[in-house]
Short mmCIF file of C-alpha atoms in Angstrom, two decimals:
data_model
loop_
_atom_site.label_atom_id
_atom_site.label_comp_id
_atom_site.label_asym_id
_atom_site.label_seq_id
_atom_site.Cartn_x
_atom_site.Cartn_y
_atom_site.Cartn_z
CA ALA V 1 -52.99 -53.28 37.46
CA GLY V 2 -52.73 -52.50 33.75
CA VAL V 3 -55.08 -49.53 34.13
CA ILE V 4 -53.05 -48.18 37.05
CA ARG V 5 -49.80 -48.44 35.05
CA CYS V 6 -51.39 -46.60 32.14
CA MET V 7 -52.61 -43.83 34.45
CA VAL V 8 -49.16 -43.49 36.04
CA LEU V 9 -47.56 -43.31 32.58
CA LEU V 10 -50.08 -40.71 31.45
CA ILE V 11 -49.52 -38.60 34.57
CA THR V 12 -45.74 -38.84 34.05
CA LEU V 13 -46.02 -37.74 30.43
CA LEU V 14 -48.30 -34.84 31.34
CA GLY V 15 -45.93 -33.76 34.10
CA THR V 16 -42.94 -33.90 31.76
CA TRP V 17 -44.82 -31.90 29.14
CA PHE V 18 -45.75 -29.26 31.71
CA ILE V 19 -42.16 -28.91 32.94
CA MET V 20 -40.80 -28.67 29.40
CA GLN V 21 -43.36 -26.03 28.43
CA THR V 22 -42.65 -23.97 31.53
CA TYR V 23 -38.84 -24.21 31.14
CA PHE V 24 -38.66 -23.41 27.45
CA HIS V 25 -41.23 -20.64 27.74
CA HIS V 26 -39.12 -19.02 30.46
CA SER V 27 -35.90 -19.52 28.47
CA TRP V 28 -37.50 -18.00 25.38
CA LYS V 29 -38.47 -14.93 27.37
CA THR V 30 -34.93 -14.64 28.75
CA ILE V 31 -33.30 -14.98 25.32
CA SER V 32 -35.71 -12.48 23.80
CA LEU V 33 -35.04 -9.99 26.57
CA ARG V 34 -31.29 -10.31 26.12
CA SER V 35 -31.59 -9.91 22.37
CA TRP V 36 -33.75 -6.88 22.85
CA LEU V 37 -31.28 -5.36 25.29
CA GLY V 38 -28.43 -6.13 22.90
CA GLU V 39 -30.07 -4.21 20.11
CA LYS V 40 -30.46 -1.22 22.39
CA LEU V 41 -26.81 -1.05 23.44
CA PRO V 42 -25.20 2.22 22.29
CA ARG V 43 -23.09 2.17 19.13
CA HIS V 44 -19.87 4.15 19.35
CA LYS V 45 -18.42 6.18 16.49
CA CYS V 46 -16.43 4.16 13.92
CA GLY V 47 -17.69 1.02 15.67
CA ASN V 48 -15.14 1.53 18.45
CA GLN V 49 -15.37 -0.27 21.77
CA LYS V 50 -15.65 2.95 23.76
CA SER V 51 -16.99 6.44 23.23
CA CYS V 52 -14.68 9.45 23.31
CA PRO V 53 -14.94 12.30 25.83
CA GLN V 54 -15.74 15.84 24.86
CA ASN V 55 -13.07 17.58 22.77
CA TYR V 56 -11.71 14.27 21.48
CA PHE V 57 -12.15 12.76 18.01
CA ALA V 58 -12.97 9.08 17.52
CA PHE V 59 -10.93 7.25 14.91
CA LYS V 60 -10.19 3.76 13.62
CA ILE V 61 -7.39 2.86 11.20
CA ILE V 62 -7.07 -0.60 9.64
CA SER V 63 -4.12 -1.57 7.47
CA GLY V 64 -4.41 -3.67 4.35
CA ALA V 65 -4.31 -7.47 4.46
CA ALA V 66 -1.53 -8.72 2.16
CA ASN V 67 -2.18 -7.31 -1.32
CA VAL V 68 -5.81 -8.45 -1.35
CA VAL V 69 -7.91 -6.50 1.16
CA GLY V 70 -7.45 -2.74 1.19
CA PRO V 71 -7.08 -0.53 4.27
CA SER V 72 -9.69 1.78 5.77
CA ILE V 73 -9.61 5.00 7.76
CA CYS V 74 -12.61 6.16 9.82
CA PHE V 75 -12.78 9.50 11.64
CA GLU V 76 -15.72 10.73 13.72
CA ASP V 77 -17.92 7.97 12.26
CA LEU V 78 -17.11 8.94 8.67
CA VAL V 79 -15.14 6.57 6.46
CA LEU V 80 -12.49 8.76 4.84
CA MET V 81 -10.66 6.08 2.84
CA SER V 82 -11.61 2.52 1.89
CA SER V 83 -11.98 0.09 -0.99
CA ILE V 84 -15.67 0.96 -1.20
CA LYS V 85 -14.86 4.65 -1.62
CA ASN V 86 -12.31 3.65 -4.28
CA ASN V 87 -9.69 6.08 -2.98
CA ILE V 88 -6.96 3.75 -1.72
CA GLY V 89 -3.87 2.30 -3.37
CA ARG V 90 -0.79 0.19 -2.83
CA GLY V 91 1.69 1.80 -0.45
CA LEU V 92 0.69 4.50 2.03
CA ASN V 93 -2.86 5.84 2.31
CA ILE V 94 -3.04 9.18 4.10
CA ALA V 95 -5.94 11.36 5.25
CA LEU V 96 -5.40 14.91 6.50
CA VAL V 97 -7.90 16.32 8.99
CA ASN V 98 -8.18 19.75 10.59
CA GLY V 99 -7.16 19.16 14.20
CA THR V 100 -9.54 21.81 15.53
CA THR V 101 -12.72 21.34 13.49
CA GLY V 102 -12.33 17.70 12.51
CA LYS V 103 -13.01 18.56 8.87
CA LEU V 104 -11.41 16.40 6.18
CA LEU V 105 -8.81 18.37 4.25
CA LYS V 106 -7.35 15.88 1.78
CA THR V 107 -6.79 12.19 1.06
CA ASP V 108 -4.19 10.58 -1.17
CA SER V 109 -2.33 7.30 -1.73
CA PHE V 110 1.32 6.86 -2.58
CA ASP V 111 2.75 3.83 -4.36
CA MET V 112 5.82 2.96 -2.31
CA TYR V 113 6.98 0.11 -4.56
CA SER V 114 7.16 1.68 -8.00
CA GLY V 115 5.83 5.22 -7.54
CA ASP V 116 7.61 8.58 -7.48
CA ILE V 117 8.72 9.34 -3.91
CA LYS V 118 8.84 13.06 -4.69
CA LYS V 119 5.04 13.06 -4.76
CA LEU V 120 4.96 11.97 -1.12
CA GLU V 121 7.75 14.39 -0.16
CA THR V 122 5.78 17.31 -1.59
CA PHE V 123 2.59 16.12 0.12
CA LEU V 124 4.23 15.87 3.55
CA GLN V 125 6.02 19.19 3.16
CA GLY V 126 2.72 20.95 2.52
CA ILE V 127 1.00 19.80 5.72
CA ARG V 128 0.06 22.76 7.89
CA ARG V 129 0.53 23.02 11.64
CA GLY V 130 -2.39 21.64 13.63
CA THR V 131 -3.30 19.03 11.00
CA LEU V 132 -3.98 15.43 12.02
CA VAL V 133 -2.32 12.84 9.77
CA LEU V 134 -3.95 9.39 9.59
CA THR V 135 -1.95 6.73 7.73
CA ALA V 136 -2.60 3.11 6.76
CA SER V 137 -0.24 0.82 4.83
CA TYR V 138 -1.25 -1.57 2.07
CA ASP V 139 0.92 -4.27 0.44
CA ASP V 140 4.31 -2.50 0.60
CA PRO V 141 4.89 0.79 2.47
CA ALA V 142 8.62 1.22 2.34
CA THR V 143 10.56 0.18 -0.79
CA LYS V 144 10.75 3.75 -2.11
CA MET V 145 10.96 5.40 1.31
CA ASN V 146 14.03 7.61 1.83
CA ASP V 147 15.57 9.42 4.79
CA ASN V 148 13.74 12.65 3.97
CA VAL V 149 10.32 11.00 4.11
CA ARG V 150 11.19 9.14 7.30
CA ALA V 151 12.27 12.41 8.90
CA ARG V 152 8.97 14.04 7.90
CA PHE V 153 6.98 11.28 9.60
CA MET V 154 9.19 11.52 12.68
CA GLU V 155 8.31 15.22 12.85
CA LEU V 156 4.66 14.15 12.87
CA GLY V 157 5.32 11.99 15.93
CA SER V 158 6.28 8.58 14.54
CA SER V 159 8.54 6.26 16.52
CA HIS V 160 8.53 3.32 14.09
CA VAL V 161 8.94 4.84 10.62
CA SER V 162 12.73 4.60 10.85
CA GLU V 163 12.49 0.79 10.92
CA LEU V 164 9.65 0.44 8.41
CA GLY V 165 10.60 -2.11 5.74
CA PHE V 166 9.41 -4.07 2.71
CA ARG V 167 5.84 -5.38 3.14
CA ASP V 168 5.62 -4.36 6.80
CA ASN V 169 2.23 -3.28 8.10
CA TRP V 170 1.87 0.15 9.69
CA VAL V 171 -0.95 2.32 11.06
CA PHE V 172 -0.27 5.78 12.39
CA LEU V 173 -1.99 8.92 13.63
CA GLY V 174 0.23 11.94 14.17
CA ALA V 175 0.02 15.70 13.83
CA LYS V 176 2.01 18.60 12.46
CA GLY V 177 3.44 20.56 15.37
CA LEU V 178 3.29 17.63 17.83
CA MET V 179 5.75 18.21 20.67
CA ASN V 180 6.13 14.53 21.64
CA LYS V 181 5.87 11.12 20.02
CA THR V 182 2.32 10.03 19.26
CA PRO V 183 0.78 7.16 21.26
CA PHE V 184 -1.24 6.19 18.19
CA GLU V 185 1.02 3.95 16.14
CA LYS V 186 1.38 0.22 15.43
CA HIS V 187 3.97 -1.59 13.34
CA ILE V 188 4.48 -5.26 12.50
CA LYS V 189 7.46 -6.61 10.57
CA ASN V 190 7.31 -8.76 7.49
CA ASP V 191 8.81 -12.02 8.80
CA LYS V 192 8.37 -15.34 7.02
CA GLU V 193 8.54 -17.11 10.39
CA THR V 194 5.59 -15.23 11.86
CA ASN V 195 3.62 -13.91 8.85
CA LYS V 196 -0.07 -14.72 8.89
CA TYR V 197 -0.13 -14.63 5.11
CA GLU V 198 2.60 -16.20 3.00
CA GLY V 199 4.48 -13.02 2.15
CA TRP V 200 2.81 -10.51 4.48
CA PRO V 201 2.13 -10.09 8.21
CA GLU V 202 -1.38 -9.91 9.63
CA LEU V 203 -3.35 -6.69 9.31
CA LEU V 204 -3.22 -4.06 12.03
CA GLU V 205 -6.20 -2.33 13.60
CA MET V 206 -6.00 0.71 15.84
CA GLU V 207 -8.80 2.74 17.41
CA GLY V 208 -8.85 5.53 19.91
CA CYS V 209 -9.60 9.13 20.81
CA ALA V 210 -7.42 11.91 19.42
CA PRO V 211 -7.47 15.20 21.37
CA ARG V 212 -8.89 18.21 19.60
CA LYS V 213 -6.43 21.06 19.09
CA MET V 214 -7.66 23.91 21.25
CA ASP V 215 -6.61 27.39 20.16
#
């Protein structure tokens, strides 16, 4: 009887071992296949969720987070402004792009808390027709903002610049010569009741496809 019990136990152990080996071997193959397929999935420009159709430019604009993490602007898979490129600053960070060729024309940052607003006025006044204007806020975008600057951004297609206030977050893509308001704009108010950070709202992220200007 003892021998029979030992044989039954041995057979049970062998059967369990066989099942475990078969199951885990199959699972390993499945996981490996999924991982392999994941690595082969296409990567879209600027890391966006979707690719853009022909004659559209891919972009992603991310505002700053409080006064700690700087904003970034990506266009056609090229980072135009970021902390790594060391070309951002407190206030408004703006990149100008040729709306037909997609070529970068200029980048600049404007201190909207203690800077000279005339610098931004001159910059906006010099934008040529057909130019895409990509804007990301950082820390404070509006303390120095005046009616003239707000009007300039409204001409570029902004719907929210008129209500932009102290330490709000704002991301915007407009164009000189735009006939209607741009669909590419996000704004979040600085509100101590809803702020993610103590004195600032959460960052904003916006991605999409901007139509190429066809002559």
